[in-house]
């Protein structure tokens, strides 16, 4: 892992009004500690019951994740405020470096062996990094990707249909967004299976340090080599052809022309775009399909009226967000909220997977309603860290659900629901497998 640590960029100093100090003890509230670690009883399949209990206990409740003590926010308005609270930093290396000693494995998971990215940086670095890729995710650019996304969807469905059964996760929900983002970046699509294998381990086995670190090292090495090859092509003027306008080539130019991007940040940016560019949409498709299979009336309603697809996607995100704990924030000064007192250096876990079921915001919060009055969920985050790929994810999901329901008749689970396996991640909320059976629609 020494190679990985040498890649860290030197971060900017963080200006705080109060000194950052390690917490003297774990959060001291008397309510029961919420364990967000995947091995905790029920956290995989009964996640929403856990979150509901935390929400009733107060706006911030003591929690632990991979041995890291902190506070979890599950209410929507509280979470929205915390996303933009200037007393919270996104950068653990600056705001809470002591966590490396308190919970070394959790700190390794948070930093992921890469330099700070858009997710783990504050202003002004966040804006600098986001501007480098924002043009690739505008509504106009995303709509330009729609025809190619539709082609990929049609190809995947054509491959599935003759068999009458499929694992909807690996055969469809993974392949569609992963191929789209790899083509967008200019990453060889033929390498997608290796990258997928590494990324699954990296985000799904957080309690197996050896496997996770090995997967991160493999991703690091692969991307390092890819960037070197594409840099050499650019230097020789041979980066034309299929990937002439790809995003990774543009980022390499940003690194080389004026130093707008450090070498380590380029690696981190590529990793983030590849991972987030398919993981969240994969789980949106998987979680949404399972919701439809559990509710035949909902499935029939959406099949009969495809114009409701956009509304259904928002309900899927609200009810079962692809990201359970979207953000970790680190206090730079004391924060008091209800009975909670967050000390400088302590961690706040923002559980966006809980906020969509907040009964103070939504009527019948656990029930899908395709005619629900629009209420802005936090599934894509909020504030400066609002997901840059939200428009792309919505477009991909729209094509996926329309295509799936128009092509597959009698869509049903292929195994008892108790046999489905959930991802073992404190952050990602998604299925490992989703066997389905169907008949091709005439």
CSV table of C-alpha atoms in Angstrom, one decimal:
chain,number,residue,atom,x,y,z
A,1,UNK,CA,0.0,0.0,0.0
A,2,UNK,CA,3.0,2.3,0.1
A,3,UNK,CA,2.5,3.1,-3.6
A,4,UNK,CA,-1.0,4.2,-2.8
A,5,UNK,CA,0.0,6.5,0.0
A,6,UNK,CA,2.6,8.2,-2.2
A,7,UNK,CA,-0.2,9.3,-4.5
A,8,UNK,CA,-1.9,11.5,-1.9
A,9,UNK,CA,-2.0,15.2,-2.9
A,10,UNK,CA,-0.9,17.8,-0.3
A,11,UNK,CA,-4.3,19.2,0.9
A,12,UNK,CA,-5.0,22.8,1.6
A,13,UNK,CA,-5.0,23.9,5.2
A,14,UNK,CA,-8.5,24.1,6.7
A,15,UNK,CA,-9.5,27.3,8.4
A,16,UNK,CA,-11.5,26.7,11.6
A,17,UNK,CA,-12.6,29.0,14.3
A,18,UNK,CA,-12.1,26.4,17.0
A,19,UNK,CA,-9.1,23.9,17.3
A,20,UNK,CA,-9.8,20.4,16.0
A,21,UNK,CA,-9.1,18.0,18.8
A,22,UNK,CA,-9.8,14.3,19.2
A,23,UNK,CA,-12.9,13.5,21.1
A,24,UNK,CA,-12.1,12.5,24.7
A,25,UNK,CA,-14.7,9.8,24.7
A,26,UNK,CA,-17.4,8.2,22.5
A,27,UNK,CA,-20.7,10.2,22.2
A,28,UNK,CA,-22.2,10.3,25.7
A,29,UNK,CA,-26.0,10.3,25.1
A,30,UNK,CA,-27.8,7.8,27.2
A,31,UNK,CA,-30.0,6.5,24.2
A,32,UNK,CA,-29.0,3.2,22.6
A,33,UNK,CA,-26.1,3.2,20.2
A,34,UNK,CA,-27.1,2.7,16.6
A,35,UNK,CA,-24.7,0.3,14.9
A,36,UNK,CA,-24.4,1.0,11.2
A,37,UNK,CA,-21.8,-1.7,10.6
A,38,UNK,CA,-23.2,-4.3,8.1
A,39,UNK,CA,-22.7,-7.3,10.5
A,40,UNK,CA,-25.0,-5.6,13.1
A,41,UNK,CA,-28.2,-7.6,13.5
A,42,UNK,CA,-30.8,-6.7,10.9
A,43,UNK,CA,-28.9,-3.8,9.3
A,44,UNK,CA,-28.8,-5.5,5.8
A,45,UNK,CA,-32.5,-6.4,5.4
A,46,UNK,CA,-34.1,-4.4,8.2
A,47,UNK,CA,-32.3,-1.2,7.5
A,48,UNK,CA,-35.4,1.0,7.6
A,49,UNK,CA,-36.6,-0.3,10.9
A,50,UNK,CA,-33.1,0.6,12.3
A,51,UNK,CA,-33.4,4.1,10.8
A,52,UNK,CA,-37.0,4.6,12.1
A,53,UNK,CA,-35.8,3.8,15.6
A,54,UNK,CA,-33.0,6.3,15.3
A,55,UNK,CA,-35.3,9.0,14.0
A,56,UNK,CA,-37.6,8.6,17.0
A,57,UNK,CA,-34.7,8.9,19.4
A,58,UNK,CA,-33.7,12.5,18.3
A,59,UNK,CA,-32.2,14.6,15.5
A,60,UNK,CA,-28.7,13.2,16.2
A,61,UNK,CA,-28.3,9.8,17.8
A,62,UNK,CA,-25.0,8.1,18.9
A,63,UNK,CA,-23.9,5.7,16.2
A,64,UNK,CA,-20.9,3.6,15.3
A,65,UNK,CA,-19.7,2.5,11.8
A,66,UNK,CA,-16.8,0.1,11.5
A,67,UNK,CA,-15.6,0.9,14.9
A,68,UNK,CA,-15.9,4.7,14.3
A,69,UNK,CA,-18.0,6.5,16.9
A,70,UNK,CA,-20.2,9.4,15.8
A,71,UNK,CA,-23.7,10.7,15.4
A,72,UNK,CA,-26.3,9.7,12.8
A,73,UNK,CA,-28.9,12.1,11.3
A,74,UNK,CA,-32.0,10.4,9.9
A,75,UNK,CA,-34.6,13.2,9.7
A,76,UNK,CA,-34.9,15.1,6.4
A,77,UNK,CA,-34.8,18.7,7.5
A,78,UNK,CA,-32.0,18.0,10.0
A,79,UNK,CA,-30.0,16.2,7.2
A,80,UNK,CA,-30.6,19.0,4.8
A,81,UNK,CA,-29.3,21.6,7.3
A,82,UNK,CA,-26.2,19.4,8.0
A,83,UNK,CA,-25.3,19.1,4.3
A,84,UNK,CA,-24.7,22.9,4.3
A,85,UNK,CA,-23.6,23.5,7.9
A,86,UNK,CA,-20.3,25.5,7.8
A,87,UNK,CA,-19.2,23.8,11.0
A,88,UNK,CA,-18.9,20.5,9.2
A,89,UNK,CA,-16.0,19.5,6.9
A,90,UNK,CA,-16.0,16.8,4.2
A,91,UNK,CA,-12.2,16.2,4.5
A,92,UNK,CA,-11.3,13.7,7.3
A,93,UNK,CA,-7.5,14.2,6.7
A,94,UNK,CA,-7.8,17.8,7.8
A,95,UNK,CA,-10.8,18.0,10.1
A,96,UNK,CA,-10.2,14.7,12.0
A,97,UNK,CA,-6.8,13.2,11.3
A,98,UNK,CA,-6.9,11.6,14.8
A,99,UNK,CA,-9.5,9.1,13.5
A,100,UNK,CA,-6.6,7.2,11.9
A,101,UNK,CA,-5.6,6.2,15.4
A,102,UNK,CA,-9.1,5.8,16.9
A,103,UNK,CA,-10.6,3.7,14.1
A,104,UNK,CA,-7.8,2.8,11.6
A,105,UNK,CA,-9.9,0.5,9.5
A,106,UNK,CA,-12.8,3.0,9.2
A,107,UNK,CA,-10.3,5.8,8.3
A,108,UNK,CA,-8.9,3.6,5.6
A,109,UNK,CA,-12.4,3.0,4.2
A,110,UNK,CA,-13.2,6.7,4.3
A,111,UNK,CA,-10.0,7.8,2.5
A,112,UNK,CA,-10.0,4.7,0.2
A,113,UNK,CA,-6.3,5.0,-0.5
A,114,UNK,CA,-6.9,7.9,-2.8
A,115,UNK,CA,-6.3,11.7,-2.7
A,116,UNK,CA,-9.3,13.9,-1.6
A,117,UNK,CA,-12.0,13.9,-4.3
A,118,UNK,CA,-15.1,16.0,-4.8
A,119,UNK,CA,-16.8,14.0,-2.1
A,120,UNK,CA,-14.1,14.5,0.5
A,121,UNK,CA,-13.0,18.1,-0.1
A,122,UNK,CA,-14.2,21.5,1.0
A,123,UNK,CA,-14.1,24.9,-0.7
A,124,UNK,CA,-12.2,26.1,-2.7
A,125,UNK,CA,-10.9,22.7,-3.8
A,126,UNK,CA,-14.3,21.2,-4.2
A,127,UNK,CA,-15.4,23.9,-6.8
A,128,UNK,CA,-12.1,23.6,-8.6
A,129,UNK,CA,-12.5,19.8,-9.0
A,130,UNK,CA,-16.2,19.9,-9.8
A,131,UNK,CA,-15.7,22.5,-12.6
A,132,UNK,CA,-13.4,20.2,-14.4
A,133,UNK,CA,-16.1,17.7,-15.0
A,134,UNK,CA,-19.4,19.6,-14.8
A,135,UNK,CA,-19.7,20.2,-18.5
A,136,UNK,CA,-19.9,16.5,-19.1
A,137,UNK,CA,-23.0,16.1,-16.9
A,138,UNK,CA,-25.2,19.0,-18.1
A,139,UNK,CA,-28.8,18.2,-19.2
A,140,UNK,CA,-27.8,18.8,-22.8
A,141,UNK,CA,-24.8,16.5,-22.7
A,142,UNK,CA,-26.8,13.8,-20.9
A,143,UNK,CA,-29.6,13.9,-23.4
A,144,UNK,CA,-26.9,13.5,-26.1
A,145,UNK,CA,-26.0,10.2,-24.5
A,146,UNK,CA,-29.6,8.9,-24.6
A,147,UNK,CA,-29.5,7.2,-28.0
A,148,UNK,CA,-26.4,5.3,-27.1
A,149,UNK,CA,-27.8,4.4,-23.7
A,150,UNK,CA,-30.9,3.1,-25.4
A,151,UNK,CA,-28.8,1.0,-27.8
A,152,UNK,CA,-27.0,-0.6,-24.8
A,153,UNK,CA,-30.3,-1.3,-23.0
A,154,UNK,CA,-31.8,-2.9,-26.2
A,155,UNK,CA,-28.7,-5.1,-26.6
A,156,UNK,CA,-28.8,-6.3,-23.0
A,157,UNK,CA,-32.6,-7.1,-23.2
A,158,UNK,CA,-32.1,-8.9,-26.5
A,159,UNK,CA,-29.5,-11.1,-24.8
A,160,UNK,CA,-31.8,-11.8,-21.8
A,161,UNK,CA,-35.1,-12.4,-23.5
A,162,UNK,CA,-34.6,-15.8,-25.2
A,163,UNK,CA,-33.7,-17.4,-21.9
A,164,UNK,CA,-36.8,-16.3,-20.0
A,165,UNK,CA,-34.8,-15.7,-16.8
A,166,UNK,CA,-31.8,-13.6,-15.7
A,167,UNK,CA,-30.0,-12.2,-12.7
A,168,UNK,CA,-31.3,-8.7,-13.2
A,169,UNK,CA,-28.3,-7.2,-11.2
A,170,UNK,CA,-25.3,-8.6,-13.1
A,171,UNK,CA,-27.1,-9.1,-16.5
A,172,UNK,CA,-28.7,-5.7,-16.7
A,173,UNK,CA,-28.5,-3.3,-13.8
A,174,UNK,CA,-24.7,-3.4,-13.6
A,175,UNK,CA,-24.0,-3.6,-17.4
A,176,UNK,CA,-26.1,-0.6,-18.5
A,177,UNK,CA,-24.6,2.2,-16.3
A,178,UNK,CA,-21.1,0.7,-16.2
A,179,UNK,CA,-20.8,0.6,-20.0
A,180,UNK,CA,-22.2,4.1,-20.3
A,181,UNK,CA,-19.8,5.7,-17.8
A,182,UNK,CA,-16.8,3.8,-19.2
A,183,UNK,CA,-17.6,5.0,-22.7
A,184,UNK,CA,-18.0,8.5,-21.4
A,185,UNK,CA,-14.7,8.5,-19.7
A,186,UNK,CA,-12.8,6.6,-22.4
A,187,UNK,CA,-12.1,3.5,-20.3
A,188,UNK,CA,-11.9,0.3,-22.3
A,189,UNK,CA,-15.3,-1.4,-22.0
A,190,UNK,CA,-13.7,-4.8,-22.3
A,191,UNK,CA,-12.2,-4.2,-18.8
A,192,UNK,CA,-15.6,-3.7,-17.2
A,193,UNK,CA,-15.8,-7.2,-15.6
A,194,UNK,CA,-12.4,-6.8,-13.8
A,195,UNK,CA,-13.4,-3.3,-12.6
A,196,UNK,CA,-16.8,-4.5,-11.4
A,197,UNK,CA,-15.2,-7.4,-9.5
A,198,UNK,CA,-12.8,-5.1,-7.7
A,199,UNK,CA,-15.5,-2.5,-7.0
A,200,UNK,CA,-17.9,-5.0,-5.5
A,201,UNK,CA,-15.2,-6.1,-3.0
A,202,UNK,CA,-14.2,-2.6,-2.3
A,203,UNK,CA,-17.7,-1.4,-1.3
A,204,UNK,CA,-19.3,-4.7,-0.2
A,205,UNK,CA,-16.8,-6.3,2.2
A,206,UNK,CA,-15.9,-3.5,4.6
A,207,UNK,CA,-15.2,-5.9,7.4
A,208,UNK,CA,-12.6,-7.8,5.5
A,209,UNK,CA,-9.6,-5.5,5.5
A,210,UNK,CA,-7.3,-7.7,3.5
A,211,UNK,CA,-9.7,-8.2,0.6
A,212,UNK,CA,-10.8,-4.6,0.5
A,213,UNK,CA,-7.3,-3.2,0.5
A,214,UNK,CA,-6.3,-5.7,-2.2
A,215,UNK,CA,-9.3,-4.6,-4.3
A,216,UNK,CA,-8.4,-0.9,-3.8
A,217,UNK,CA,-4.8,-1.6,-4.8
A,218,UNK,CA,-6.0,-3.4,-7.9
A,219,UNK,CA,-8.2,-0.5,-8.9
A,220,UNK,CA,-5.4,2.0,-8.1
A,221,UNK,CA,-2.9,0.0,-10.2
A,222,UNK,CA,-5.3,-0.4,-13.1
A,223,UNK,CA,-6.2,3.3,-13.3
A,224,UNK,CA,-2.6,4.4,-12.8
A,225,UNK,CA,-1.6,2.3,-15.8
A,226,UNK,CA,-4.6,3.5,-17.9
A,227,UNK,CA,-3.8,7.1,-17.2
A,228,UNK,CA,-0.1,6.6,-18.1
A,229,UNK,CA,-1.2,5.0,-21.4
A,230,UNK,CA,-3.6,7.7,-22.3
A,231,UNK,CA,-1.1,10.4,-21.3
A,232,UNK,CA,1.4,8.8,-23.7
A,233,UNK,CA,-1.2,8.7,-26.5
A,234,UNK,CA,-2.0,12.4,-25.9
A,235,UNK,CA,1.7,13.3,-25.9
A,236,UNK,CA,2.2,11.5,-29.2
A,237,UNK,CA,-1.0,13.0,-30.7
A,238,UNK,CA,-2.6,9.6,-31.1
A,239,UNK,CA,-5.5,9.9,-28.7
A,240,UNK,CA,-8.0,10.4,-31.6
A,241,UNK,CA,-10.5,7.9,-32.9
A,242,UNK,CA,-13.2,6.5,-30.8
A,243,UNK,CA,-12.2,8.3,-27.5
A,244,UNK,CA,-11.1,11.6,-29.0
A,245,UNK,CA,-13.5,13.6,-26.8
A,246,UNK,CA,-13.5,11.3,-23.8
A,247,UNK,CA,-13.6,12.8,-20.3
A,248,UNK,CA,-10.5,11.1,-19.1
A,249,UNK,CA,-8.4,12.6,-21.9
A,250,UNK,CA,-9.8,16.1,-21.0
A,251,UNK,CA,-8.9,15.5,-17.4
A,252,UNK,CA,-5.3,14.6,-18.4
A,253,UNK,CA,-5.1,17.8,-20.3
A,254,UNK,CA,-6.3,19.7,-17.2
A,255,UNK,CA,-3.4,18.1,-15.3
A,256,UNK,CA,-0.8,18.9,-17.9
A,257,UNK,CA,-2.0,22.4,-19.0
A,258,UNK,CA,-1.7,24.8,-16.1
A,259,UNK,CA,-1.8,22.2,-13.3
A,260,UNK,CA,-5.5,22.6,-12.6
A,261,UNK,CA,-5.5,19.0,-11.4
A,262,UNK,CA,-2.8,17.3,-9.4
A,263,UNK,CA,-1.7,13.8,-10.5
A,264,UNK,CA,-3.2,12.2,-7.4
A,265,UNK,CA,-6.4,14.1,-7.8
A,266,UNK,CA,-6.7,12.8,-11.4
A,267,UNK,CA,-6.5,9.3,-10.1
A,268,UNK,CA,-9.0,9.9,-7.4
A,269,UNK,CA,-11.4,11.7,-9.8
A,270,UNK,CA,-11.3,8.8,-12.3
A,271,UNK,CA,-12.0,6.3,-9.5
A,272,UNK,CA,-14.9,8.3,-8.1
A,273,UNK,CA,-16.6,8.8,-11.5
A,274,UNK,CA,-16.3,5.2,-12.4
A,275,UNK,CA,-17.5,3.9,-9.1
A,276,UNK,CA,-20.3,6.3,-8.4
A,277,UNK,CA,-21.1,6.4,-12.1
A,278,UNK,CA,-22.4,2.9,-12.0
A,279,UNK,CA,-22.9,1.7,-8.4
A,280,UNK,CA,-25.7,4.1,-7.5
A,281,UNK,CA,-27.7,3.5,-10.8
A,282,UNK,CA,-27.2,-0.2,-10.5
A,283,UNK,CA,-28.8,-0.2,-7.1
A,284,UNK,CA,-31.5,2.2,-8.2
A,285,UNK,CA,-32.6,-0.2,-10.9
A,286,UNK,CA,-32.3,-3.2,-8.6
A,287,UNK,CA,-34.1,-1.7,-5.6
A,288,UNK,CA,-36.8,-0.2,-7.8
A,289,UNK,CA,-37.4,-3.5,-9.6
A,290,UNK,CA,-37.7,-5.4,-6.3
A,291,UNK,CA,-40.3,-2.8,-5.2
A,292,UNK,CA,-42.3,-3.4,-8.3
A,293,UNK,CA,-42.1,-7.2,-7.9
A,294,UNK,CA,-43.4,-6.9,-4.3
A,295,UNK,CA,-46.4,-4.8,-5.5
A,296,UNK,CA,-48.3,-6.2,-8.5
A,297,UNK,CA,-50.6,-3.1,-8.5
A,298,UNK,CA,-47.7,-0.8,-8.7
A,299,UNK,CA,-46.1,-2.9,-11.5
A,300,UNK,CA,-49.3,-2.9,-13.5
A,301,UNK,CA,-49.8,0.8,-13.0
A,302,UNK,CA,-46.4,1.6,-14.3
A,303,UNK,CA,-46.6,-0.9,-17.2
A,304,UNK,CA,-50.0,0.6,-18.3
A,305,UNK,CA,-48.8,4.2,-18.0
A,306,UNK,CA,-45.1,4.6,-18.9
A,307,UNK,CA,-45.4,8.4,-18.5
A,308,UNK,CA,-45.2,7.7,-14.7
A,309,UNK,CA,-41.7,6.3,-15.0
A,310,UNK,CA,-40.1,9.6,-13.9
A,311,UNK,CA,-42.3,9.8,-10.8
A,312,UNK,CA,-41.6,6.1,-10.0
A,313,UNK,CA,-37.9,6.7,-10.1
A,314,UNK,CA,-38.2,9.5,-7.5
A,315,UNK,CA,-40.3,7.2,-5.3
A,316,UNK,CA,-37.8,4.4,-5.6
A,317,UNK,CA,-35.0,6.8,-4.5
A,318,UNK,CA,-37.1,8.2,-1.7
A,319,UNK,CA,-38.2,4.8,-0.4
A,320,UNK,CA,-35.0,2.8,-0.8
A,321,UNK,CA,-32.2,5.1,-1.7
A,322,UNK,CA,-29.2,3.4,-3.4
A,323,UNK,CA,-27.0,5.1,-0.8
A,324,UNK,CA,-27.9,4.4,2.8
A,325,UNK,CA,-25.3,6.7,4.5
A,326,UNK,CA,-24.4,9.2,1.8
A,327,UNK,CA,-22.0,11.5,3.6
A,328,UNK,CA,-19.6,11.6,6.5
A,329,UNK,CA,-19.0,15.0,7.9
A,330,UNK,CA,-16.4,16.0,10.5
A,331,UNK,CA,-17.1,18.8,13.1
A,332,UNK,CA,-14.7,21.7,13.1
A,333,UNK,CA,-16.4,23.2,16.2
A,334,UNK,CA,-19.0,22.2,18.7
A,335,UNK,CA,-22.5,21.6,17.4
A,336,UNK,CA,-25.5,21.3,19.7
A,337,UNK,CA,-28.7,19.8,18.4
A,338,UNK,CA,-31.4,18.6,20.8
A,339,UNK,CA,-29.7,16.6,23.5
A,340,UNK,CA,-26.7,15.9,21.2
A,341,UNK,CA,-23.4,17.7,21.7
A,342,UNK,CA,-21.0,17.1,18.8
A,343,UNK,CA,-17.4,17.9,19.8
A,344,UNK,CA,-14.8,19.2,17.3
A,345,UNK,CA,-13.3,16.2,15.5
A,346,UNK,CA,-16.3,14.0,15.9
A,347,UNK,CA,-18.2,12.4,13.0
A,348,UNK,CA,-21.7,13.0,11.7
A,349,UNK,CA,-23.2,10.3,9.5
A,350,UNK,CA,-25.9,11.7,7.2
A,351,UNK,CA,-28.3,8.8,6.5
A,352,UNK,CA,-30.0,9.8,3.3
A,353,UNK,CA,-31.4,6.3,3.1
A,354,UNK,CA,-33.6,7.2,6.1
A,355,UNK,CA,-34.6,10.8,5.2
A,356,UNK,CA,-37.1,9.8,2.5
A,357,UNK,CA,-39.3,8.0,5.0
A,358,UNK,CA,-39.5,10.9,7.5
A,359,UNK,CA,-43.2,11.1,8.6
A,360,UNK,CA,-42.8,14.8,9.4
A,361,UNK,CA,-42.2,15.4,5.7
A,362,UNK,CA,-44.2,12.7,3.8
A,363,UNK,CA,-47.8,11.4,4.2
A,364,UNK,CA,-47.7,7.6,4.4
A,365,UNK,CA,-44.0,7.6,4.1
A,366,UNK,CA,-43.5,3.9,3.7
A,367,UNK,CA,-46.0,3.6,0.8
A,368,UNK,CA,-45.1,4.2,-2.9
A,369,UNK,CA,-47.3,6.8,-4.5
A,370,UNK,CA,-46.7,7.6,-8.2
A,371,UNK,CA,-49.0,10.6,-7.8
A,372,UNK,CA,-47.3,12.0,-4.7
A,373,UNK,CA,-46.9,15.8,-4.6
A,374,UNK,CA,-43.3,16.5,-5.4
A,375,UNK,CA,-41.1,16.7,-2.3
A,376,UNK,CA,-37.4,17.1,-2.8
A,377,UNK,CA,-35.8,13.9,-1.4
A,378,UNK,CA,-32.1,13.9,-0.5
A,379,UNK,CA,-31.2,10.8,-2.4
A,380,UNK,CA,-28.8,12.8,-4.5
A,381,UNK,CA,-27.5,14.9,-1.6
A,382,UNK,CA,-27.8,18.6,-1.1
A,383,UNK,CA,-25.8,21.8,-1.4
A,384,UNK,CA,-22.4,21.9,-3.1
A,385,UNK,CA,-22.1,18.1,-2.9
A,386,UNK,CA,-25.4,17.5,-4.8
A,387,UNK,CA,-24.7,14.5,-7.1
A,388,UNK,CA,-23.1,15.8,-10.3
A,389,UNK,CA,-24.4,12.7,-12.1
A,390,UNK,CA,-28.0,13.0,-11.0
A,391,UNK,CA,-29.3,13.8,-14.5
A,392,UNK,CA,-27.4,10.9,-16.0
A,393,UNK,CA,-28.7,8.4,-13.4
A,394,UNK,CA,-32.3,9.6,-14.0
A,395,UNK,CA,-31.9,9.2,-17.7
A,396,UNK,CA,-30.3,5.7,-17.4
A,397,UNK,CA,-33.0,4.6,-15.0
A,398,UNK,CA,-35.8,5.9,-17.2
A,399,UNK,CA,-34.5,3.9,-20.2
A,400,UNK,CA,-33.9,0.8,-18.0
A,401,UNK,CA,-37.4,0.7,-16.5
A,402,UNK,CA,-39.2,1.5,-19.7
A,403,UNK,CA,-37.2,-1.1,-21.6
A,404,UNK,CA,-37.6,-3.8,-19.0
A,405,UNK,CA,-41.4,-3.4,-18.6
A,406,UNK,CA,-42.0,-3.1,-22.4
A,407,UNK,CA,-39.9,-6.2,-23.2
A,408,UNK,CA,-40.7,-8.6,-20.3
A,409,UNK,CA,-44.2,-10.0,-19.6
A,410,UNK,CA,-45.1,-11.8,-16.3
A,411,UNK,CA,-42.0,-10.4,-14.6
A,412,UNK,CA,-41.6,-12.1,-11.3
A,413,UNK,CA,-39.0,-13.1,-8.7
A,414,UNK,CA,-37.2,-16.3,-9.7
A,415,UNK,CA,-36.4,-17.3,-6.1
A,416,UNK,CA,-38.1,-16.7,-2.7
A,417,UNK,CA,-37.4,-13.2,-1.5
A,418,UNK,CA,-35.6,-14.6,1.6
A,419,UNK,CA,-32.9,-16.0,-0.7
A,420,UNK,CA,-32.0,-12.5,-2.0
A,421,UNK,CA,-28.7,-11.3,-0.7
A,422,UNK,CA,-28.0,-7.6,0.1
A,423,UNK,CA,-24.7,-5.8,-0.3
A,424,UNK,CA,-22.7,-5.8,3.0
A,425,UNK,CA,-21.8,-2.1,3.0
A,426,UNK,CA,-22.6,0.7,5.5
A,427,UNK,CA,-23.0,3.1,2.6
A,428,UNK,CA,-24.4,1.2,-0.4
A,429,UNK,CA,-28.0,0.0,-0.3
A,430,UNK,CA,-28.4,-2.6,-3.0
A,431,UNK,CA,-28.8,-6.3,-3.9
A,432,UNK,CA,-26.1,-8.7,-4.8
A,433,UNK,CA,-28.5,-10.7,-6.9
A,434,UNK,CA,-32.0,-10.4,-8.2
A,435,UNK,CA,-33.1,-13.6,-10.1
A,436,UNK,CA,-36.2,-12.9,-12.3
A,437,UNK,CA,-38.3,-14.9,-14.7
A,438,UNK,CA,-40.4,-13.5,-17.5
A,439,UNK,CA,-41.9,-14.1,-20.9
A,440,UNK,CA,-40.9,-12.0,-23.9
A,441,UNK,CA,-43.7,-9.5,-24.7
A,442,UNK,CA,-45.1,-10.0,-28.2
